[in-house]
Coordinates of C-alpha atoms in Angstrom, one line a residue:
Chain A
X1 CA 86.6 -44.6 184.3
X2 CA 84.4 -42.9 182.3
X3 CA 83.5 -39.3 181.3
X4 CA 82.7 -38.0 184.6
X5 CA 78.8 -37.8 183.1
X6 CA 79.1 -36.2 179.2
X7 CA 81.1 -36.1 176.1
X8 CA 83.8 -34.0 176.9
X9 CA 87.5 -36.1 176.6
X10 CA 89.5 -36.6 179.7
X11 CA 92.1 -34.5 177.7
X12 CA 90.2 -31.3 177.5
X13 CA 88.4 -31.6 180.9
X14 CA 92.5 -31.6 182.3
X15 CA 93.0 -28.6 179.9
X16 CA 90.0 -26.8 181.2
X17 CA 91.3 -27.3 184.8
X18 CA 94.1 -25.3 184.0
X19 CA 91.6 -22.7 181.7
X20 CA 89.8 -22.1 185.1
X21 CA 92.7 -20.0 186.5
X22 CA 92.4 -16.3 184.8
X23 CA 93.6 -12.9 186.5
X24 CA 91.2 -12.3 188.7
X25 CA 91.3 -16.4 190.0
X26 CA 95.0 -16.7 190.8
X27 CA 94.1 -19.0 192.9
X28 CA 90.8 -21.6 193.3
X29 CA 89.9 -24.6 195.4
X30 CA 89.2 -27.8 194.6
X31 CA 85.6 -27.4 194.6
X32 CA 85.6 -23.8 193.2
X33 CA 87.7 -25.8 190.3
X34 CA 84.7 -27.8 189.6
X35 CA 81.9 -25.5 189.9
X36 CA 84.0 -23.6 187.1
X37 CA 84.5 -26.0 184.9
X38 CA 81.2 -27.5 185.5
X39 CA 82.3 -31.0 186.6
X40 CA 81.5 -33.6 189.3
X41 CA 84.3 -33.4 192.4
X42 CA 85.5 -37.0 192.0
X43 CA 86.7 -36.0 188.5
X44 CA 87.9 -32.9 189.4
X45 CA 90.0 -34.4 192.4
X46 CA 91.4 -37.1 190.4
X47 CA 92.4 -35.1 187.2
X48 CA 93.8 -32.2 189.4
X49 CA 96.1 -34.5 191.5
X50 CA 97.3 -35.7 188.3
X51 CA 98.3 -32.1 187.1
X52 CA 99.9 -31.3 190.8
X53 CA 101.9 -34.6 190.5
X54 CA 103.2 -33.4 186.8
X55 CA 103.0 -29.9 188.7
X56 CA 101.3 -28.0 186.1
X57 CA 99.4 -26.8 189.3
X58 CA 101.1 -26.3 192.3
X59 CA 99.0 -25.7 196.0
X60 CA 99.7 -22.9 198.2
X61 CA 100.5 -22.1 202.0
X62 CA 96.2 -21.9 202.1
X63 CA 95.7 -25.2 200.2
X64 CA 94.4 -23.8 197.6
X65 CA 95.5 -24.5 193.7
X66 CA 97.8 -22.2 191.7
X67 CA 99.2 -22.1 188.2
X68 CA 102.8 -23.6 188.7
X69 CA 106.3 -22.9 187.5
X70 CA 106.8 -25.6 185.3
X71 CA 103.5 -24.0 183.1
X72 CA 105.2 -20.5 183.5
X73 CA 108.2 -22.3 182.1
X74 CA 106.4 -24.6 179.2
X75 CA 104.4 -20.9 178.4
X76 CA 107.0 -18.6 178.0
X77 CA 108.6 -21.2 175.2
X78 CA 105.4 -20.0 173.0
X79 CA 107.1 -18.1 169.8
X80 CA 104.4 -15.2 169.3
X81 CA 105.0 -13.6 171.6
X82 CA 108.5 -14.1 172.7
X83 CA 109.2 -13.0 169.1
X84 CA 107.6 -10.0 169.6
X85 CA 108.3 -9.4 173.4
X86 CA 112.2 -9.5 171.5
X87 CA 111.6 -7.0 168.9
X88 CA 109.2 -4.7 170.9
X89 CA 111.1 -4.9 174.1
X90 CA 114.5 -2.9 173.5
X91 CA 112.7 -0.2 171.7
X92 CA 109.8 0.2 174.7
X93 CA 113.3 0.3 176.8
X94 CA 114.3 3.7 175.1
X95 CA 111.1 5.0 175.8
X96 CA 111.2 4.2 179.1
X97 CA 114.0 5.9 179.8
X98 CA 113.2 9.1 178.5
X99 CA 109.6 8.9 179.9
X100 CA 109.6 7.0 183.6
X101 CA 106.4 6.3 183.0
X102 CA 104.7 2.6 182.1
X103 CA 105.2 1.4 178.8
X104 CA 102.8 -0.9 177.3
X105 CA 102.9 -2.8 173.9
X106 CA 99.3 -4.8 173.1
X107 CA 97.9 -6.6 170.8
X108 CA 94.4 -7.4 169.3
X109 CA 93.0 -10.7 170.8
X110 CA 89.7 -11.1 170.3
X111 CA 87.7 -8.4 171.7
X112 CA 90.4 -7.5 173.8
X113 CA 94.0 -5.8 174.0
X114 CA 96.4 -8.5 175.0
X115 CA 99.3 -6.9 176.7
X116 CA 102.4 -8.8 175.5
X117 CA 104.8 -6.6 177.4
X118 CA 105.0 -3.8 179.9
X119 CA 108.1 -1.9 181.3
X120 CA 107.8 0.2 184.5
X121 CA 109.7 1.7 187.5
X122 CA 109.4 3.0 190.5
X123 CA 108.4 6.6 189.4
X124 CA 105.5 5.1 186.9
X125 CA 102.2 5.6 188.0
X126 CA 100.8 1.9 189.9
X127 CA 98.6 0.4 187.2
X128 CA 96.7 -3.1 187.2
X129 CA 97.9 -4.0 183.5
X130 CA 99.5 -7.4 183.2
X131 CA 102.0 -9.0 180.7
X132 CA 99.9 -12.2 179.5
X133 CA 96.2 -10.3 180.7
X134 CA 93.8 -8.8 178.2
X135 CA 91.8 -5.4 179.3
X136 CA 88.9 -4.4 177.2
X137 CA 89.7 -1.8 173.9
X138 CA 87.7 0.9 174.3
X139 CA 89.0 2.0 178.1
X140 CA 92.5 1.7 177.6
X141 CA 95.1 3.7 175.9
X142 CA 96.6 0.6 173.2
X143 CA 93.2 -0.9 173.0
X144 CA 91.3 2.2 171.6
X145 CA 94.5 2.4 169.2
X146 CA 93.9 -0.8 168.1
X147 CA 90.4 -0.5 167.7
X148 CA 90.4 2.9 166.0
X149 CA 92.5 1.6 163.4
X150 CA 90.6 -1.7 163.0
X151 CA 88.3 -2.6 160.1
X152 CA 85.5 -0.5 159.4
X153 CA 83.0 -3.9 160.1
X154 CA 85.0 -5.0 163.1
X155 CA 84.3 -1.1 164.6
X156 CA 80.9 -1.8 164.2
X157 CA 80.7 -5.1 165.7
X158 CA 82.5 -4.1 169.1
X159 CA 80.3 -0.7 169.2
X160 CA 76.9 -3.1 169.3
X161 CA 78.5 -5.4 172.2
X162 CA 78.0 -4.3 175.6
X163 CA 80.7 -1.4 176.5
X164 CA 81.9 -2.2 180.1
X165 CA 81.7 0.9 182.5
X166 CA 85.2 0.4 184.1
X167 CA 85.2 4.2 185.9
X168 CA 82.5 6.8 185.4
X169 CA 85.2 8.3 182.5
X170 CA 84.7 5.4 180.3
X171 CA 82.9 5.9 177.1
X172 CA 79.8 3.5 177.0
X173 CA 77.8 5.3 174.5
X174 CA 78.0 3.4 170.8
X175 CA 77.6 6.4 168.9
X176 CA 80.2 8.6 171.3
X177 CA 82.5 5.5 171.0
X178 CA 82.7 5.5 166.9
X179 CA 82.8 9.7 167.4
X180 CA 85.5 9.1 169.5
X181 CA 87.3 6.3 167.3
X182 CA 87.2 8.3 164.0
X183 CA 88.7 11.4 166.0
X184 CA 91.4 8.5 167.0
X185 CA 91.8 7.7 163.6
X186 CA 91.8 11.5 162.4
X187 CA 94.5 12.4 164.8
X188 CA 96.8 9.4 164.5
X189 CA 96.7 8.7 168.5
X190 CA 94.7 7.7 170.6
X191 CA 94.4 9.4 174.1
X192 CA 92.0 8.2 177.2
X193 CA 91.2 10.4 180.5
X194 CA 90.5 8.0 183.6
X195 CA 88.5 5.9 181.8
X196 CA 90.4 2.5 182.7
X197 CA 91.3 3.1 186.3
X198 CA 91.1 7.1 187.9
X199 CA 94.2 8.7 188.3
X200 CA 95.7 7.8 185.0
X201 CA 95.5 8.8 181.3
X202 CA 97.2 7.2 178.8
X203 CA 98.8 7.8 175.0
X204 CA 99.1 4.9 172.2
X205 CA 100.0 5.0 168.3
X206 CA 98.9 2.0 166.4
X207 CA 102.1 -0.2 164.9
X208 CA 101.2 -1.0 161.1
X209 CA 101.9 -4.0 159.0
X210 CA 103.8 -3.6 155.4
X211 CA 100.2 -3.7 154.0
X212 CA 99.0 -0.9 156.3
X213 CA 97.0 -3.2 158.7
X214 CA 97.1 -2.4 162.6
X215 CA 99.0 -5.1 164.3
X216 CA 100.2 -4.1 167.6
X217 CA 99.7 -0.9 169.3
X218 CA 102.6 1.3 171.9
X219 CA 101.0 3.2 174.6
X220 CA 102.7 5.4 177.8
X221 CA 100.3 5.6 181.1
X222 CA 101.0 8.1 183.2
X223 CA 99.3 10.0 186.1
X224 CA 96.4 12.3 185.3
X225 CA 98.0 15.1 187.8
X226 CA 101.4 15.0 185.3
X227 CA 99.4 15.1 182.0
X228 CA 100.6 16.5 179.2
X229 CA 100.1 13.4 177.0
X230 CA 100.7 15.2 173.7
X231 CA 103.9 15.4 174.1
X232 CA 104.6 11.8 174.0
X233 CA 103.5 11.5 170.7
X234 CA 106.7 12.1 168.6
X235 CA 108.4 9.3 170.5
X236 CA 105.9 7.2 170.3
X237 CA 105.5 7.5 166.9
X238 CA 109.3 7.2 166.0
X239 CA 109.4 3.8 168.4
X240 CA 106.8 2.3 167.1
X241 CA 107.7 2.7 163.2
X242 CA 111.2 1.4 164.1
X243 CA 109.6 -1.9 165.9
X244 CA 106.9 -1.5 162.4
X245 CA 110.4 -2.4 160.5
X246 CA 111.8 -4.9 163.0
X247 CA 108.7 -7.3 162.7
X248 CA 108.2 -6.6 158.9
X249 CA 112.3 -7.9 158.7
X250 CA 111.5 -10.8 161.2
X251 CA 108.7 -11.5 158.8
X252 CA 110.4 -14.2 156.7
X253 CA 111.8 -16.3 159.4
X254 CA 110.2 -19.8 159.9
X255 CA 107.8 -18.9 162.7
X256 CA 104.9 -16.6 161.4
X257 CA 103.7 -15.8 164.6
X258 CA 101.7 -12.1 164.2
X259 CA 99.1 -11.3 164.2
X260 CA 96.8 -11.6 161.6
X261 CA 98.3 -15.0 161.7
X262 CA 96.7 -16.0 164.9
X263 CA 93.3 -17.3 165.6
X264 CA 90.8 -14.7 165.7
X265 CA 88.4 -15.8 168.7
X266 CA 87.3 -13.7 171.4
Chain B
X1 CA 90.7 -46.2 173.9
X2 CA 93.2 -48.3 176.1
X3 CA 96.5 -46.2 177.3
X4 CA 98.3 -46.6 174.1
X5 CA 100.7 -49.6 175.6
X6 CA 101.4 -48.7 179.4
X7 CA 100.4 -47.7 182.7
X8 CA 100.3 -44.1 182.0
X9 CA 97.0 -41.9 182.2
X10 CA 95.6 -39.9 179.2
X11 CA 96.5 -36.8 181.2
X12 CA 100.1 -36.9 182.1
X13 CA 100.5 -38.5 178.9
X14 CA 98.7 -34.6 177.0
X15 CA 101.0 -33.4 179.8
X16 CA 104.3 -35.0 178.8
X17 CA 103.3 -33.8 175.2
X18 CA 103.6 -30.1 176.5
X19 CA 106.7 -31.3 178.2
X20 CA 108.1 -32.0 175.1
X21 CA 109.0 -28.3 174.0
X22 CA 112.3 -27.3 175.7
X23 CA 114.3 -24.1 174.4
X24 CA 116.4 -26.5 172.3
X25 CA 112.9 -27.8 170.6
X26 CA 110.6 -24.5 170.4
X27 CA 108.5 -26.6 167.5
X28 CA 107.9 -30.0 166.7
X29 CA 106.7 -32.5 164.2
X30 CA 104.0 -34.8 165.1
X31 CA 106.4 -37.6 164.8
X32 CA 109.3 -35.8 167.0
X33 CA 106.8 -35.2 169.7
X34 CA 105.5 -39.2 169.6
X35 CA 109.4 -40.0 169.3
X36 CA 110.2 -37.8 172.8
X37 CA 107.2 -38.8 174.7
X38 CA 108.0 -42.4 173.7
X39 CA 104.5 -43.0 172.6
X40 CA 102.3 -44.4 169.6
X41 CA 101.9 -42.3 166.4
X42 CA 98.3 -42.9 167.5
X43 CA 98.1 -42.1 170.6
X44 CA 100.4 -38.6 169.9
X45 CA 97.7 -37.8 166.8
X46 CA 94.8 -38.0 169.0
X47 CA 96.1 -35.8 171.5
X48 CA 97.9 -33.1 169.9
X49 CA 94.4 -33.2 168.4
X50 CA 92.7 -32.3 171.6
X51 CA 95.7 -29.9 172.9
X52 CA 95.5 -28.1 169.3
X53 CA 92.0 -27.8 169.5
X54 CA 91.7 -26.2 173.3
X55 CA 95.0 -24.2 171.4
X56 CA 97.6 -25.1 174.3
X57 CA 99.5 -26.2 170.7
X58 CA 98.9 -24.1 167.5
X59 CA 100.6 -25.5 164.1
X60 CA 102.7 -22.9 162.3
X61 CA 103.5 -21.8 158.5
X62 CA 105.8 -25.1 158.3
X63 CA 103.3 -27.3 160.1
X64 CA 105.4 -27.6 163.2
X65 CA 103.7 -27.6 166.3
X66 CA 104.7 -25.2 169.4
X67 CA 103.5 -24.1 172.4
X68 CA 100.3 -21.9 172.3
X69 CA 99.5 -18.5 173.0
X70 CA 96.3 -19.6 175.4
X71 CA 99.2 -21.7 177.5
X72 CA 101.4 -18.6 177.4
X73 CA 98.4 -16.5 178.9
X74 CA 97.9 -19.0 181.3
X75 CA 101.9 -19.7 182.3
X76 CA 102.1 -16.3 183.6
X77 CA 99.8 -16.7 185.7
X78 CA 101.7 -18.4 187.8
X79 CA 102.1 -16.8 191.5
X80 CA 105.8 -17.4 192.3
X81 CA 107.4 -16.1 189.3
X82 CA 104.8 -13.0 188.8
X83 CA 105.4 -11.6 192.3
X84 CA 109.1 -12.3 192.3
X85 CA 109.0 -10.3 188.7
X86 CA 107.0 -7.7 190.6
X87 CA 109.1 -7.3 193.4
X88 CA 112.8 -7.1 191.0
X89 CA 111.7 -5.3 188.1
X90 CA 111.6 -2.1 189.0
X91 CA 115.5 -2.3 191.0
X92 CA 116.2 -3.9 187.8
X93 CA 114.8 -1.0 185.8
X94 CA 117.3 1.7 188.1
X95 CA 120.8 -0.7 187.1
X96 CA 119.4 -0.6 183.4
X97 CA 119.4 2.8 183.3
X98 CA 122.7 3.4 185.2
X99 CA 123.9 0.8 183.3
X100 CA 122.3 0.3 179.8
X101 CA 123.8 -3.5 180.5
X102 CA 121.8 -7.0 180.3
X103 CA 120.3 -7.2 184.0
X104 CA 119.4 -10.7 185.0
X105 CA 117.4 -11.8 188.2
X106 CA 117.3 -15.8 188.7
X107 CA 116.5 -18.1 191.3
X108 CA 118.0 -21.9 191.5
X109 CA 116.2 -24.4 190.5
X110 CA 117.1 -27.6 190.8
X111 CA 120.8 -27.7 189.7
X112 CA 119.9 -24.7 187.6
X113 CA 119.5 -21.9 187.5
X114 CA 116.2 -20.1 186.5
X115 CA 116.2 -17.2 184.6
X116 CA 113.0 -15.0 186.3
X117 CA 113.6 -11.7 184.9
X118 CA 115.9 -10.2 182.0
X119 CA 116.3 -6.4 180.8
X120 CA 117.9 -5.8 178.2
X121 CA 118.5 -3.3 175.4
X122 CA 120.0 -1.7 172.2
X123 CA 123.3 -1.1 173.6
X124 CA 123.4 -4.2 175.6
X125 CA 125.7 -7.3 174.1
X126 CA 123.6 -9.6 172.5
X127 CA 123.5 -13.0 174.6
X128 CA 120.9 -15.9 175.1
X129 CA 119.5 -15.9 178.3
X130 CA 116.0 -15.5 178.1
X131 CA 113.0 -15.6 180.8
X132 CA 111.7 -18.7 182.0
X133 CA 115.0 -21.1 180.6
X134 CA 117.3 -22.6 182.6
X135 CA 121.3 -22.3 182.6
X136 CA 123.7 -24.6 184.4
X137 CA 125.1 -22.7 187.4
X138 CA 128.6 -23.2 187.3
X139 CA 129.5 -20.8 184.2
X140 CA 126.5 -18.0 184.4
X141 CA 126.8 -15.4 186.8
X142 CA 123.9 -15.9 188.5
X143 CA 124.4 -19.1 188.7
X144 CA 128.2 -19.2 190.3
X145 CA 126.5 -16.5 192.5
X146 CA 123.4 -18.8 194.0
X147 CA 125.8 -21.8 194.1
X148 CA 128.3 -20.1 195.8
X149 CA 126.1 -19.2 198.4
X150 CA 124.2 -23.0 198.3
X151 CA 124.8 -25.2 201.6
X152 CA 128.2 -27.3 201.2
X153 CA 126.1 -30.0 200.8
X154 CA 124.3 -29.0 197.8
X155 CA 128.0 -27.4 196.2
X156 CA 129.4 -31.0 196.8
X157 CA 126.4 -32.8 195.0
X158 CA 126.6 -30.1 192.0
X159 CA 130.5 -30.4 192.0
X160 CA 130.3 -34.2 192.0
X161 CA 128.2 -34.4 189.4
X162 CA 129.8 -33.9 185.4
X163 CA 129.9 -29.8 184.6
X164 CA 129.2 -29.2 180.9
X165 CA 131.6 -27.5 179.3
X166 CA 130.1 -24.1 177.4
X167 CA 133.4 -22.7 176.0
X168 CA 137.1 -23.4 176.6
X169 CA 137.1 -20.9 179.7
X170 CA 134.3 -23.0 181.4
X171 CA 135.3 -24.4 184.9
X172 CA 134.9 -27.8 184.2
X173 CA 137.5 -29.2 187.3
X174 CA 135.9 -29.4 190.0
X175 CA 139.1 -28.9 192.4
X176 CA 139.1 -25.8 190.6
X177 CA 135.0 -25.1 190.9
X178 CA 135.4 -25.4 194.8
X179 CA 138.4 -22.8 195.1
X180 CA 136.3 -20.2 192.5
X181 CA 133.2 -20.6 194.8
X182 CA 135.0 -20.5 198.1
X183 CA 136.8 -17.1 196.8
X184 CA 133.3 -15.9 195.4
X185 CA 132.1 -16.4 199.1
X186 CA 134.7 -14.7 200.6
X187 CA 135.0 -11.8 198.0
X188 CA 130.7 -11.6 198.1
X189 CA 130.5 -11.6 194.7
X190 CA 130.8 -13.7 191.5
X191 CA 132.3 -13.1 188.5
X192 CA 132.4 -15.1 185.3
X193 CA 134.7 -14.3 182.0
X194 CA 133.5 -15.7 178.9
X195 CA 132.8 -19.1 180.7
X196 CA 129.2 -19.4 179.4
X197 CA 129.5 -17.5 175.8
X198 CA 132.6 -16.4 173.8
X199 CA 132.5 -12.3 174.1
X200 CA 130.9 -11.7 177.1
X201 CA 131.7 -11.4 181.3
X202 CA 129.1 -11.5 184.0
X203 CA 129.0 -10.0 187.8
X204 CA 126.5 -11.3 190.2
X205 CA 125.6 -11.3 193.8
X206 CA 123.5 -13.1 195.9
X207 CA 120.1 -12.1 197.2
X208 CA 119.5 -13.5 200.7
X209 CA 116.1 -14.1 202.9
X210 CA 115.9 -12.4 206.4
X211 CA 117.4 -16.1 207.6
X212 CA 120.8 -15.4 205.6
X213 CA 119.9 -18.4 202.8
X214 CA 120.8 -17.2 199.4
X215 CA 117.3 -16.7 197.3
X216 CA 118.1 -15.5 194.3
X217 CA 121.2 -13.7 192.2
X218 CA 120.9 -10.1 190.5
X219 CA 123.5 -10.1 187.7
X220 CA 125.0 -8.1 185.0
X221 CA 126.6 -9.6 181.8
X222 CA 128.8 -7.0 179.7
X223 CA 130.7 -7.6 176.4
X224 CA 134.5 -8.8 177.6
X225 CA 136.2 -5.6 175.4
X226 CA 134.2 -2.9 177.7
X227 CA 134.5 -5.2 181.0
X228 CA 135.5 -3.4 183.9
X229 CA 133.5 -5.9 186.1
X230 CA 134.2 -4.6 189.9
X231 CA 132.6 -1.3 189.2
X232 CA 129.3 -2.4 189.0
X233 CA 129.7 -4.5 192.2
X234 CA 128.4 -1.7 194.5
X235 CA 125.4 -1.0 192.7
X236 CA 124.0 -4.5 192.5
X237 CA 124.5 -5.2 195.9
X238 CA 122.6 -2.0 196.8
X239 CA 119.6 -3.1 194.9
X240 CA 120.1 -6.5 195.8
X241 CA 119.3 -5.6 199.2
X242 CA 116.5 -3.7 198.4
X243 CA 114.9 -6.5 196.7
X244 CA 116.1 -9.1 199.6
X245 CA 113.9 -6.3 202.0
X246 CA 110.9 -6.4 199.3
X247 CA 110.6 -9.9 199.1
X248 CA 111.3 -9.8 203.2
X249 CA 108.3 -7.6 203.3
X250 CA 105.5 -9.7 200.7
X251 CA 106.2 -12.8 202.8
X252 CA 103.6 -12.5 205.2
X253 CA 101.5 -12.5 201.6
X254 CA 98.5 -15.3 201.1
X255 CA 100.5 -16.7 198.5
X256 CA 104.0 -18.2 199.7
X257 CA 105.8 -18.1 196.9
X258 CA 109.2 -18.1 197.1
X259 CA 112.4 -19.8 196.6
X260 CA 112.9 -22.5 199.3
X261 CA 109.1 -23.0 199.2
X262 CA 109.5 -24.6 195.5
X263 CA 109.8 -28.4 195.3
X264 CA 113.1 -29.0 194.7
X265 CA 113.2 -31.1 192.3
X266 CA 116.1 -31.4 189.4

């Protein structure tokens, strides 16, 4: 049958059929699916039947292709983050319930903050963060706590990359960027103004290894009219030295899964 | 390359290696994954190969293989379960915090039922329902809520078939399954005691569609010593029909995405 016209295995061109879907495709056609994965329709309409028929894909009421349950099922088996959804997760719960606000817990993922779990309610300020979706670092409240407290050399690297302008709050300027990660570092917290999406502010506190690296970062979002993020900070602190121990204990079992341990591509 | 001795394609065969991982198997060997998929050592090295390498499988410290973090980013993904997650967390969130109790929100799935959403927290007893696995109906109570509440049909199939026995107070007769899910019917609500796990009692009730069919189940689980089920009765069924007018309300949505739209398959 062939290799549709280059190198690439019929394994990984199925695999990135499935990579094609990110947060802000839900939801693609068949030729969309193609274009993005830069493959000839007849491939593309063979190897996507066969992942509807073993319904890794699934197609909606508008006939176009959507991520299905049996992937949400097969993904949620993945033991990083479960592991740390189940130590993070009781301990975010607390601190939901004294705050009403959104509670996020991230990690570092590249160039990104990967949130790994979120708690809200109905009085939290509507955000667009995502369990499973990565948001850049230097906008959002877990990501500039887990860049602050980063390596020296991997500061430096993010500052020279391109800054995305997510609102006109967001700090795009290298030099007020390492200013502003040093005062992060200085203070112990890190705190961001409307630069990820106006109307919200947000408070994080890095999470720190036995070794003293940054491994995870806790952050509260809450509405820029009710801000007085400061005094978040004790409880966040406490929380996150307590889930600090929890994945420090957890440490020995047979899964590594943290994360220093996990592959460090953007 | 040939399709290592059958009929099956090089994708569904990658496929069934995902497959493979079940809660029961979170990590395998090469030679337990070739051993479940029924296929050649050869075959199963070349293509954990090429699912290692796109990372839907990473190796961990014991050189097990599980499922990877890229498939867990791309499992939630998935429309149906995100948006019914959406729509219940937050009700969820209010009978946490009234209750400090494991909330559970599940939909059936085949002759299971599927765990969507779980809160839980410090003071909550410790059980092993977890997002995204499956429990048999008959002894959960989510499950004895969403059965009870199934056409008679459907209750006969699931009571003709053999019900697996969790501990000694599972309803394994199914005489005696018909009578507990005619009285749950009547009564509105279900209630389980230590049928699915020594130490603790569940109460669930059914979340129904604008048509009257049974959706989904919002539970509670409690440890048997503090168990004073009934109280908590009112309260779910309160937010059960706020979520019942939520997901009522998202229908008219681009994505379909709910319960009876799912292929029904076991």
């Amino acid at each position: 049958m062939g290799n549709g016209g280059n190198g690439r295995s019929v394994t990984s061109r199925a695999l990135d059929l499935l990579g094609a879907f990110d947060v802000e495709h839900p939801t693609l056609t068949l030729s969309e699916l193609a274009a993005r994965c830069d493959m000839p329709m007849a491939t593309a309409h063979r190897l996507v039947g066969e992942l509807e028929a073993w319904r890794a894909l699934e197609r909606n009421a508008d006939n176009r292709y959507q991520v299905g349950l049996r992937l949400w099922e097969i993904g949620l088996l993945s033991p990083v983050p479960r592991r740390l959804r189940e130590i993070a997760l009781p301990f975010m719960q607390d601190l939901y319930e004294r705050s009403k606000e959104n509670i996020h817990f991230a990690v570092r993922k590249g160039h990104d903050a990967l949130y790994i779990a979120k708690l809200t309610g109905h009085k939290a300020v509507p955000i667009t963060s995502r369990e499973g979706a990565r948001l850049p670092m230097h906008p959002t409240g877990v990501g500039k706590a887990l860049l602050a407290f980063a390596s020296e050399e991997f500061i430096e690297t993010y500052c020279a990359r391109p800054l995305a302008r997510c609102t006109r709050h967001t700090i795009v300027e290298p030099g007020r960027l390492r200013r502003e990660l040093a005062l992060t570092r200085a203070r112990g917290y890190a705190l961001t103004n409307e630069e990820m999406t106006p109307g919200s502010c947000s408070v994080a506190v890095p999470v720190f290894d036995a070794d003293g690296r940054v491994e995870a970062a806790l952050g509260v979002v809450v509405h820029s009219a009710r801000a007085n993020l400061t005094r978040y900070v004790t409880d966040l602190e406490s929380e996150a030295a307590k889930i600090a121990q929890a994945m420090n204990e957890h440490r020995a079992d047979p899964y590594p899964g943290f994360v220093h341990d996990l592959p460090d591509e953007v």
